[in-house]
Coordinates of C-alpha atoms and ligand atoms in Angstrom, one line a residue:
X1225 CA -36.2 -14.8 68.3
X1226 CA -33.6 -16.9 65.9
X1227 CA -29.8 -16.5 65.1
X1228 CA -30.7 -13.5 62.8
X1229 CA -32.0 -11.3 65.6
X1230 CA -29.7 -9.0 64.5
X1231 CA -31.4 -7.9 61.0
X1232 CA -34.6 -6.9 62.4
X1233 CA -33.4 -5.9 66.3
X1234 CA -33.7 -2.2 67.9
X1235 CA -30.4 -2.4 69.6
X1236 CA -30.5 0.3 73.0
X1237 CA -27.0 2.3 73.2
X1238 CA -25.9 2.8 77.1
X1239 CA -22.6 5.2 77.7
X1240 CA -22.5 3.6 81.6
X1241 CA -21.0 6.3 82.8
X1242 CA -24.0 8.2 82.2
X1243 CA -26.7 5.5 82.4
X1244 CA -27.8 4.5 86.3
X1245 CA -25.7 4.6 89.5
X1246 CA -26.2 1.9 91.9
X1247 CA -23.1 2.9 94.5
X1248 CA -23.6 6.5 94.0
X1249 CA -20.3 8.3 93.3
X1250 CA -21.9 10.2 90.8
X1251 CA -20.7 7.9 88.0
X1252 CA -23.3 5.0 86.3
X1253 CA -22.3 1.0 86.7
X1254 CA -22.9 -2.5 85.8
X1255 CA -25.2 -2.8 89.1
X1256 CA -27.5 0.4 87.9
X1257 CA -27.9 -1.2 84.3
X1258 CA -29.3 -3.9 86.3
X1259 CA -31.4 -2.5 87.9
X1260 CA -32.7 -1.0 84.7
X1261 CA -33.1 -3.4 82.6
X1262 CA -36.3 -4.7 83.4
X1263 CA -37.4 -0.9 81.8
X1264 CA -35.4 -1.2 78.6
X1265 CA -37.5 -5.4 78.4
X1266 CA -40.2 -3.3 79.0
X1267 CA -39.4 -0.5 76.3
X1268 CA -39.3 -3.0 74.0
X1269 CA -35.8 -2.9 72.9
X1270 CA -34.1 -6.3 71.7
X1271 CA -30.4 -6.0 72.3
X1272 CA -28.3 -3.2 74.6
X1273 CA -24.6 -2.3 73.4
X1274 CA -22.8 -1.6 75.7
X1275 CA -19.9 1.8 75.2
X1276 CA -16.4 0.7 76.6
X1277 CA -16.7 -0.7 80.4
X1278 CA -13.0 -2.2 80.9
X1279 CA -10.5 -0.8 82.9
X1280 CA -9.2 3.0 81.3
X1281 CA -7.5 6.1 82.7
X1282 CA -11.5 7.4 81.4
X1283 CA -9.1 10.1 79.3
X1284 CA -11.3 9.3 76.3
X1285 CA -15.0 8.3 77.6
X1286 CA -13.5 4.6 78.4
X1287 CA -12.4 4.4 74.4
X1288 CA -8.9 4.5 76.2
X1289 CA -8.4 0.5 77.4
X1290 CA -6.1 -0.4 79.8
X1291 CA -6.9 -4.2 80.4
X1292 CA -9.4 -6.2 78.1
X1293 CA -10.1 -8.5 80.3
X1294 CA -10.9 -6.5 83.6
X1295 CA -14.3 -4.7 84.4
X1296 CA -12.9 -0.9 85.2
X1297 CA -13.2 -0.9 89.2
X1298 CA -15.9 2.8 89.1
X1299 CA -18.2 0.2 86.7
X1300 CA -18.4 -3.3 89.0
X1301 CA -16.7 -6.0 87.7
X1302 CA -16.5 -9.1 85.6
X1303 CA -18.6 -11.2 87.9
X1304 CA -21.0 -8.1 87.8
X1305 CA -20.7 -8.3 84.1
X1306 CA -21.9 -11.8 84.2
X1307 CA -24.2 -11.6 86.2
X1308 CA -26.0 -8.6 83.4
X1309 CA -25.6 -11.0 81.2
X1310 CA -27.9 -13.6 82.4
X1311 CA -30.3 -11.1 83.8
X1312 CA -30.4 -9.4 80.0
X1313 CA -30.7 -13.0 78.5
X1314 CA -33.4 -14.3 80.9
X1315 CA -35.8 -10.9 80.3
X1316 CA -34.9 -11.8 76.7
X1317 CA -32.2 -8.9 75.7
X1318 CA -29.1 -9.4 74.0
X1319 CA -26.0 -7.7 75.2
X1320 CA -23.6 -6.7 72.6
X1321 CA -20.0 -4.6 74.2
X1322 CA -17.6 -2.3 72.6
X1323 CA -14.1 -3.3 71.3
X1324 CA -11.7 -0.8 70.5
X1325 CA -9.0 -2.6 68.2
X1326 CA -7.4 0.4 67.2
X1327 CA -5.5 1.9 70.0
X1328 CA -4.6 1.0 73.4
X1329 CA -4.3 3.3 76.6
X1330 CA -0.9 5.1 77.6
X1331 CA -1.5 2.7 80.8
X1332 CA -1.8 -0.7 78.6
X1333 CA 0.8 -3.0 80.4
X1334 CA 2.2 -3.5 76.5
X1335 CA 3.0 0.1 75.8
X1336 CA 4.5 0.8 79.3
X1337 CA 6.7 -2.2 78.5
X1338 CA 7.4 -0.4 75.1
X1339 CA 8.3 2.9 76.7
X1340 CA 11.2 1.4 78.8
X1341 CA 12.7 0.0 75.7
X1342 CA 14.4 1.6 72.6
X1343 CA 12.2 2.2 69.3
X1344 CA 13.2 -0.7 67.3
X1345 CA 12.4 -3.0 70.3
X1346 CA 10.4 -6.0 70.4
X1347 CA 7.9 -4.2 72.9
X1348 CA 7.8 -1.2 70.4
X1349 CA 7.1 -3.5 67.5
X1350 CA 4.2 -3.1 68.9
X1351 CA 2.9 -0.2 68.0
X1352 CA 3.9 2.3 65.2
X1353 CA 7.4 3.9 66.4
X1354 CA 8.6 6.1 63.2
X1355 CA 11.6 7.4 63.1
X1356 CA 10.5 11.5 62.5
X1357 CA 11.4 13.9 59.4
X1358 CA 14.6 16.6 59.3
X1359 CA 17.1 17.9 61.6
X1360 CA 17.5 16.0 64.3
X1361 CA 14.6 13.6 63.3
X1362 CA 12.8 16.1 64.9
X1363 CA 9.2 17.3 63.0
X1364 CA 6.9 14.1 63.2
X1365 CA 7.1 11.0 60.3
X1366 CA 4.1 12.6 58.4
X1367 CA 1.6 15.1 58.0
X1368 CA -1.3 12.4 59.3
X1369 CA -3.6 14.3 62.4
X1370 CA -4.8 13.3 65.3
X1371 CA -8.9 13.0 64.6
X1372 CA -9.0 15.2 67.8
X1373 CA -7.0 17.4 66.4
X1374 CA -2.8 18.7 66.4
X1375 CA -0.4 16.0 65.0
X1376 CA -1.2 12.3 65.1
X1377 CA 2.2 11.5 66.6
X1378 CA 4.2 12.6 69.3
X1379 CA 7.7 12.1 70.5
X1380 CA 9.3 9.3 72.2
X1381 CA 11.5 10.0 74.9
X1382 CA 14.6 8.3 76.4
X1383 CA 14.9 7.5 80.1
X1384 CA 16.4 10.9 80.5
X1385 CA 13.7 12.2 78.8
X1386 CA 15.4 13.4 76.0
X1387 CA 13.7 13.4 72.4
X1388 CA 14.9 9.6 71.3
X1389 CA 14.1 10.8 67.4
X1390 CA 11.0 8.2 66.8
X1391 CA 7.3 9.0 67.5
X1392 CA 4.5 7.2 68.3
X1393 CA 1.1 6.9 66.0
X1394 CA -2.4 7.9 67.9
X1395 CA -4.9 8.5 65.2
X1396 CA -7.1 9.8 68.4
X1397 CA -5.2 11.6 71.7
X1398 CA -2.0 11.4 72.8
X1399 CA -2.7 8.9 75.3
X1400 CA -4.6 6.3 73.2
X1401 CA -1.6 4.7 70.9
X1402 CA -2.3 2.9 67.8
X1403 CA -1.4 -1.1 67.9
X1404 CA 0.2 -2.3 64.8
X1405 CA -2.1 -4.6 63.0
X1406 CA 0.6 -6.3 61.1
X1407 CA 2.2 -7.9 63.9
X1408 CA 0.2 -11.5 64.7
X1409 CA 0.8 -10.9 68.7
X1410 CA -2.0 -8.2 68.0
X1411 CA -3.9 -10.7 66.1
X1412 CA -3.9 -13.6 68.1
X1413 CA -4.2 -11.5 71.5
X1414 CA -8.0 -9.8 70.3
X1415 CA -8.6 -12.9 68.8
X1416 CA -8.0 -14.4 72.4
X1417 CA -10.3 -11.2 73.6
X1418 CA -13.1 -11.9 71.6
X1419 CA -13.5 -15.6 72.8
X1420 CA -12.9 -14.0 77.1
X1421 CA -16.2 -12.5 76.3
X1422 CA -18.8 -15.0 73.9
X1423 CA -17.2 -17.6 77.0
X1424 CA -18.6 -15.2 78.9
X1425 CA -22.1 -15.4 77.1
X1426 CA -21.9 -11.5 75.7
X1427 CA -23.9 -11.8 72.4
X1428 CA -21.4 -9.3 70.1
X1429 CA -18.9 -6.4 69.8
X1430 CA -19.9 -3.0 68.4
X1431 CA -16.3 -2.6 66.9
X1432 CA -15.0 1.1 67.2
X1433 CA -13.1 2.8 64.4
X1434 CA -13.3 -0.2 62.4
X1435 CA -11.2 1.0 59.3
X1436 CA -8.3 2.1 61.1
X1437 CA -6.7 -0.7 61.6
X1438 CA -4.4 -1.3 58.4
X1439 CA -1.9 1.9 57.7
X1440 CA -0.8 2.4 54.1
X1441 CA 3.0 1.2 54.0
X1442 CA 6.0 4.2 54.7
X1443 CA 3.8 6.5 56.4
X1444 CA 2.7 8.3 53.1
X1445 CA 1.6 12.3 53.5
X1446 CA -1.8 12.2 53.4
X1447 CA -1.6 16.1 51.5
X1448 CA -4.8 17.4 53.4
X1449 CA -6.7 19.7 51.1
X1450 CA -5.2 23.5 52.0
X1451 CA -7.6 24.5 55.1
X1452 CA -8.0 21.5 56.8
X1453 CA -6.6 21.9 59.9
X1454 CA -7.4 19.1 61.9
X1455 CA -8.9 15.4 61.4
X1456 CA -11.2 16.4 63.9
X1457 CA -14.2 14.6 61.7
X1458 CA -14.0 11.3 60.6
X1459 CA -16.2 11.7 58.0
X1460 CA -13.2 13.2 55.9
X1461 CA -12.3 9.6 54.7
X1462 CA -11.8 9.8 51.2
X1463 CA -8.2 8.2 49.9
X1464 CA -6.6 8.6 53.5
X1465 CA -3.8 6.8 53.5
X1466 CA -4.9 5.9 57.5
X1467 CA -8.3 4.7 56.5
X1468 CA -9.9 1.5 54.8
X1469 CA -7.0 0.3 53.5
X1470 CA -8.0 -3.1 51.8
X1471 CA -6.1 -5.3 54.5
X1472 CA -8.3 -4.5 57.1
X1473 CA -11.0 -6.9 55.7
X1474 CA -8.3 -10.1 56.8
X1475 CA -8.7 -9.2 60.2
X1476 CA -12.9 -9.0 60.5
X1477 CA -12.8 -12.4 58.4
X1478 CA -11.3 -14.2 61.5
X1479 CA -13.1 -12.3 63.8
X1480 CA -16.0 -13.7 61.9
X1481 CA -14.4 -17.0 61.6
X1482 CA -14.3 -16.9 65.5
X1483 CA -17.7 -15.5 65.9
X1484 CA -18.9 -18.4 63.8
X1485 CA -17.4 -21.1 66.1
X1486 CA -20.4 -20.4 69.2
X1487 CA -23.8 -21.5 68.9
X1488 CA -25.7 -19.4 68.4
X1489 CA -23.2 -17.1 66.4
X1490 CA -21.9 -13.6 67.9
X1491 CA -22.6 -10.8 66.0
X1492 CA -19.9 -7.9 65.1
X1493 CA -21.5 -4.2 63.8
X1494 CA -18.6 -2.0 62.8
X1495 CA -18.0 1.9 63.5
X1496 CA -17.4 2.3 59.3
X1497 CA -16.7 5.5 57.9
X1498 CA -16.0 4.5 54.1
X1499 CA -15.8 6.4 51.0
X1500 CA -18.1 4.6 48.7
X1501 CA -20.9 2.6 48.6
X1502 CA -18.8 -0.2 47.2
X1503 CA -16.3 0.4 50.1
X1504 CA -19.0 0.6 52.4
X1505 CA -20.6 -2.9 51.4
X1506 CA -17.3 -4.5 51.5
X1507 CA -17.2 -4.9 55.2
X1508 CA -20.5 -6.7 55.5
X1509 CA -19.8 -8.9 52.7
X1510 CA -21.0 -12.5 54.4
X1511 CA -17.7 -13.7 56.1
X1512 CA -17.2 -10.7 57.5
X1513 CA -19.4 -8.1 59.4
X1514 CA -22.6 -8.2 60.0
X1515 CA -23.6 -4.7 60.2
X1516 CA -22.4 -1.3 60.1
X1517 CA -23.6 2.1 61.2
X1518 CA -25.3 4.4 58.9
X1519 CA -23.4 7.5 59.6
X1520 CA -24.6 9.2 56.5
X1521 CA -28.2 8.7 57.3
X1522 CA -27.6 10.0 60.5
X1523 CA -25.9 13.1 59.4
X1524 CA -28.5 13.7 56.7
X1525 CA -30.5 17.0 57.1
X1526 CA -34.7 17.7 58.0
X1527 CA -34.7 17.4 53.8
X1528 CA -36.9 14.8 52.2
X1529 CA -35.2 14.5 49.2
X1530 CA -31.6 13.8 50.7
X1531 CA -33.9 11.7 53.4
X1532 CA -34.9 9.9 50.6
X1533 CA -31.7 9.5 48.4
X1534 CA -30.2 8.0 52.1
X1535 CA -32.8 5.7 52.4
X1536 CA -32.7 4.0 49.2
X1537 CA -28.8 4.6 48.7
X1538 CA -28.6 2.3 52.4
X1539 CA -30.8 -0.2 51.3
X1540 CA -29.3 -1.0 48.2
X1541 CA -25.6 -0.4 49.8
X1542 CA -26.4 -3.4 52.0
X1543 CA -28.4 -5.1 49.8
X1544 CA -25.4 -6.0 47.2
X1545 CA -24.6 -8.8 49.8
X1546 CA -27.0 -9.7 51.3
X1547 CA -26.7 -7.6 55.2
X1548 CA -29.5 -5.1 55.9
X1549 CA -29.9 -2.1 56.6
X1550 CA -29.6 0.1 59.8
X1551 CA -30.3 3.3 61.0
X1552 CA -29.5 5.3 63.5
X1553 CA -30.2 9.0 64.7
X1554 CA -28.1 9.5 68.2
X1555 CA -25.0 8.5 69.7
X1556 CA -22.4 9.4 72.3
X1557 CA -20.6 11.3 69.9
X1558 CA -22.7 13.1 67.4
X1559 CA -25.4 16.1 69.6
X1560 CA -29.1 15.2 69.8
X1561 CA -31.3 14.6 67.3
X1562 CA -33.9 17.3 69.0
X1563 CA -31.8 19.9 68.9
X1564 CA -29.7 19.0 65.8
X1565 CA -33.1 19.5 64.1
X1566 CA -33.8 22.6 66.3
X1567 CA -31.2 24.6 63.8
X1568 CA -32.2 26.1 60.7
X1569 CA -31.9 24.6 57.8
X1570 CA -28.7 26.4 56.4
X1571 CA -27.5 25.4 60.0
X1572 CA -28.0 21.5 59.5
X1573 CA -24.3 19.5 59.9
X1574 CA -24.6 17.8 62.0
X1575 CA -21.4 19.5 62.7
X1576 CA -23.2 22.7 63.5
X1577 CA -22.9 23.2 67.3
X1578 CA -23.8 26.7 67.5
X1579 CA -27.6 25.4 69.2
X1580 CA -29.7 25.8 71.2
X1581 CA -31.7 27.1 67.9
X1582 CA -35.6 26.6 67.9
X1583 CA -36.7 23.8 70.6
X1584 CA -40.3 23.9 69.8
X1585 CA -39.5 23.1 66.2
X1586 CA -36.6 20.4 67.5
X1587 CA -39.1 18.8 69.7
X1588 CA -41.4 18.0 66.7
X1589 CA -38.8 17.2 64.3
X1590 CA -36.9 14.8 66.9
X1591 CA -40.1 12.8 67.4
X1592 CA -41.4 12.6 64.1
X1593 CA -37.4 11.8 63.3
X1594 CA -37.3 8.5 65.4
X1595 CA -41.0 7.2 64.7
X1596 CA -39.6 7.4 61.0
X1597 CA -36.8 5.6 61.3
X1598 CA -38.3 2.8 63.8
X1599 CA -40.6 2.5 60.8
X1600 CA -37.3 1.7 58.3
X1601 CA -36.7 -1.8 57.5
X1602 CA -33.7 -3.4 59.2
X1603 CA -31.9 -2.6 62.7
X1604 CA -32.9 0.5 64.3
X1605 CA -30.3 2.2 67.1
X1606 CA -31.5 4.3 70.3
X1607 CA -28.9 6.4 72.4
X1608 CA -30.0 6.5 75.6
X1609 CA -32.2 9.0 77.0
X1610 CA -33.6 9.4 73.0
X1611 CA -36.7 7.3 74.0
X1612 CA -37.3 10.6 76.6
X1613 CA -36.1 13.6 73.9
X1614 CA -33.9 14.7 76.0
X1615 CA -32.0 18.0 74.6
X1616 CA -28.1 18.2 74.0
X1617 CA -26.9 19.8 76.8
X1618 CA -24.8 22.7 75.3
X1619 CA -24.4 24.7 78.3
X1620 CA -21.9 22.8 80.0
X1621 CA -19.2 25.1 81.2
X1622 CA -15.8 24.5 79.9
X1623 CA -14.3 23.2 83.6
X1624 CA -16.1 20.5 83.1
X1625 CA -16.2 19.3 80.0
X1626 CA -13.9 16.2 79.9
X1627 CA -14.1 15.3 75.3
X1628 CA -10.2 15.2 75.5
X1629 CA -11.1 17.4 71.8
X1630 CA -11.8 19.6 73.6
X1631 CA -8.7 20.6 75.2
X1632 CA -6.6 19.7 72.0
X1633 CA -8.7 22.3 70.1
X1634 CA -8.5 24.7 72.7
X1635 CA -12.3 24.4 72.4
X1636 CA -13.0 25.1 69.4
X1637 CA -14.6 21.1 68.9
X1638 CA -14.8 18.0 71.5
X1639 CA -18.4 19.1 73.0
X1640 CA -19.4 15.7 72.8
X1641 CA -20.1 15.7 76.4
X1642 CA -23.3 17.3 76.0
X1643 CA -25.4 14.4 74.5
X1644 CA -23.6 12.3 77.6
X1645 CA -25.3 14.3 80.9
X1646 CA -26.3 11.2 83.1
X1647 CA -30.0 9.6 82.3
X1648 CA -33.2 11.9 84.6
X1649 CA -35.1 8.7 86.2
X1650 CA -36.8 11.1 88.1
X1651 CA -37.6 14.6 89.1
X1652 CA -35.9 14.7 92.4
X1653 CA -33.2 17.2 92.8
X1654 CA -30.5 16.7 93.3
X1655 CA -29.3 14.6 90.9
X1656 CA -32.9 13.0 88.9
X1657 CA -32.4 9.7 90.7
X1658 CA -29.2 9.1 88.1
X1659 CA -27.4 7.5 92.1
X1660 CA -28.8 6.8 95.7
X1661 CA -26.7 10.3 96.7
X1662 CA -27.9 13.5 94.1
X1663 CA -24.3 13.3 92.1
X1664 CA -23.5 13.1 89.0
X1665 CA -19.9 13.7 87.1
X1666 CA -21.4 15.9 84.2
X1667 CA -23.8 18.7 86.1
X1668 CA -27.4 18.6 85.0
X1669 CA -29.5 21.5 83.8
X1670 CA -33.0 22.5 85.3
X1671 CA -35.3 21.2 82.7
X1672 CA -33.6 17.5 83.4
X1673 CA -36.0 16.7 85.3
X1674 CA -39.0 17.3 83.9
X1675 CA -37.9 15.1 80.5
X1676 CA -37.4 11.9 83.8
X1677 CA -38.6 8.8 83.1
X1678 CA -41.1 8.6 85.9
X1679 CA -42.2 12.3 84.4
X1680 CA -42.9 10.5 81.5
X1681 CA -44.6 7.2 82.5
X1682 CA -47.0 9.7 84.0
X1683 CA -48.1 10.6 80.1
X1684 CA -49.6 8.9 77.5
X1685 CA -48.0 12.2 75.2
X1686 CA -44.6 11.7 76.3
X1687 CA -41.8 10.3 73.7
X1688 CA -41.0 7.8 76.0
X1689 CA -44.9 6.9 75.3
X1690 CA -44.4 6.9 71.7
X1691 CA -41.2 5.2 71.6
X1692 CA -42.5 1.7 73.8
X1693 CA -45.5 2.1 71.1
X1694 CA -43.6 1.5 67.9
X1695 CA -42.0 -1.0 69.5
X1696 CA -44.6 -3.0 70.6
X1697 CA -45.9 -2.4 67.1
X1698 CA -42.5 -3.8 65.6
X1699 CA -42.9 -7.0 67.4
X1700 CA -47.0 -7.5 66.6
X1701 CA -46.8 -6.4 63.1
X1702 CA -44.9 -8.9 60.4
X1703 CA -45.0 -6.2 58.4
X1704 CA -42.6 -4.1 60.4
X1705 CA -40.5 -7.4 60.3
X1706 CA -40.1 -7.5 56.6
X1707 CA -36.8 -6.7 54.7
X1708 CA -38.3 -4.2 52.0
X1709 CA -39.9 -1.1 51.5
X1710 CA -41.7 0.7 48.8
X1711 CA -42.3 4.4 48.0
X1712 CA -45.7 5.7 47.5
X1713 CA -45.7 8.8 45.6
X1714 CA -46.8 11.8 47.2
X1715 CA -48.0 15.3 45.3
X1716 CA -45.8 17.4 47.9
X1717 CA -42.2 16.4 47.6
X1718 CA -41.9 17.1 51.2
X1719 CA -44.3 14.8 51.9
X1720 CA -42.3 10.9 52.4
X1721 CA -44.8 8.0 52.3
X1722 CA -43.4 4.0 51.9
X1723 CA -45.1 0.8 52.2
X1724 CA -44.3 -1.9 54.7
X1725 CA -45.8 -4.9 53.1
X1726 CA -47.7 -7.2 55.3
X1727 CA -49.5 -11.1 55.2
X1728 CA -52.6 -11.3 57.0
X1729 CA -53.5 -7.8 58.9
X1730 CA -51.7 -6.3 55.7
X1731 CA -49.7 -3.5 55.1
X1732 CA -48.1 -0.5 57.3
X1733 CA -47.9 3.6 55.8
X1734 CA -45.1 5.4 57.1
X1735 CA -45.1 8.8 56.4
X1736 CA -43.4 11.8 57.9
X1737 CA -44.2 15.6 56.4
X1738 CA -40.6 17.4 56.3
X1739 CA -42.6 20.7 54.7
X1740 CA -44.3 23.4 56.3
X1741 CA -48.2 22.7 54.8
X1742 CA -50.2 19.8 55.8
X1743 CA -50.3 17.1 53.9
X1744 CA -52.9 14.2 53.6
X1745 CA -52.0 11.0 53.5
X1746 CA -54.4 7.5 52.7
X1747 CA -54.7 4.9 56.1
X1748 CA -57.1 3.2 57.7
X1749 CA -56.1 3.4 60.7
X1750 CA -54.1 5.5 63.1
X1751 CA -51.3 3.3 65.0
X1752 CA -48.7 5.8 65.9
X1753 CA -48.3 9.3 66.0
X1754 CA -45.4 11.8 66.9
X1755 CA -48.1 14.2 67.9
X1756 CA -51.4 13.5 69.5
X1757 CA -54.6 14.4 67.4
X1758 CA -53.4 13.0 64.3
X1759 CA -57.3 11.3 63.3
X1760 CA -58.2 9.1 60.5
X1761 CA -61.6 10.9 58.8
X1762 CA -62.4 9.5 55.2
X1763 CA -59.8 7.2 54.7
X1764 CA -56.6 9.7 55.2
X1765 CA -55.0 12.1 57.3
X1766 CA -54.2 15.1 57.4
X1767 CA -50.3 15.4 58.6
X1768 CA -49.6 18.3 60.0
X1769 CA -45.3 19.4 59.6
X1770 CA -42.7 18.1 61.5
X1771 CA -45.0 15.2 61.9
X1772 CA -44.7 11.1 61.4
X1773 CA -47.1 8.7 61.6
X1774 CA -47.6 4.8 61.0
X1775 CA -51.1 4.1 59.8
X1776 CA -52.8 0.3 58.9
X1777 CA -52.8 0.9 54.9
Ligands
LIG1394 C1 -15.2 5.9 68.4 C2 -15.9 6.3 69.4 C3 -15.6 7.8 70.2 C4 -14.2 7.6 70.4 C5 -13.3 7.2 69.3 C6 -11.8 7.0 69.4 O1 -15.2 7.0 67.0 O2 -17.1 6.5 69.7 O3 -16.4 8.2 71.1 O4 -13.3 9.1 70.8 O5 -13.8 6.3 68.5 O6 -11.9 5.6 70.1

């Protein structure tokens, strides 16, 4: 693959805690990932993105980093990661890691040093330490809310535990203080961290919350609409003083210069929630980030008109600046696609957690949605277990949940553990082959083994076989790597049909039926279908509802 591998790559997200456990402590680790690289190469993905693996108190699934140059001892060490990168490269897989520049853990040496001083110190200048309002400065400096619920400010106490009248900012958990990116030392430190990992062969970074590093001067109130009680979703971003400030782009330009000094150049994918297409495209300018996540696509309900509009908007937005579009349906932050699409149309908001809904319907739609996504031009993301068709585990008991937002919102939100249940590799109980000792840090439901890799290896009808087939076709068919697509008109507005133009072997038609009636789609040969039994007759197929297909055009 060329230096432009990222423009068409399928990138597999690994949540290290839940992927594979080699040590037997019930927590996934780097050695576990190494044992499964052959599986991933065989699956046919081009790269892995590993969620944070750094030393961390794990108050937010590792997104609270204590030391960016150390691997969490529960996961392994730097030498093990170097070996992982080597092994992956030998198998033709690229490796992307997560980097979390907006905040650090409260156990990070910089924050511990700040706590040992009074606000106004050089140590505190690396964070946002701001005088409170009201009598005795006893109220937070402004009305900003934590994304995880409650105020975004906590009081800074003195050595005797008394309030100082100053507050520190945390857009996420109180254990995740925001860094002050106006400070040159913060910028220099992160550029050095980039080089530390790029020098070890890392191919790129996924940038956590790439929109929030610069805050509006003077920390103005955001004046939320009445009724919005918590900053619970990153989706609510329009016009807010803490997101998408123009100055953030200078940071990405500087990072891009670092990445471009390497051969091959290293790449960035940003977690960007923007308030307009132009705002999103700004992050994708040729001297900034290579790609960003497509949250509009991820959040789109099971609705043909809306899906088509999102595809068009995604392509045109990225096209404004010559960037490839990306596609994503699942991550470690949102309910599994199968379970999301099991909810009825009215409840099809990605933050609707009223499942389980109609799981049989969800199974069909989840398979169709994944196949359709992999047929779009650009780069696509698969979250671990999506290739197995895993469901959201809605039924986790409150006592085992670890998402910090669960406690901060008294259970109203923070249900992200349901997509983080460890991967079932076999159907052996207990533990489904996740680790040698049968332990797993979150309990596995009783249907987990039936969806395991081992079980699906024995079946041609599983989601695993479907994803493998699709990824093989993405490699063998030039049409699926082309940058463009065109819509093909269909008489039923609930049926989406698109054409990927090929050379030689010809075009490929990708179709999905989001309606309630079977629909005919023209094509000469079925290359992949989300349900069994779809056959061509008279130069076309009859596509059942909730089904997707790839046809030779
Ligand atoms: C991103 C991550 C999420 C994390 C948050 C704070 O949204 O995807 O898991 O909790 O940032 O770092």
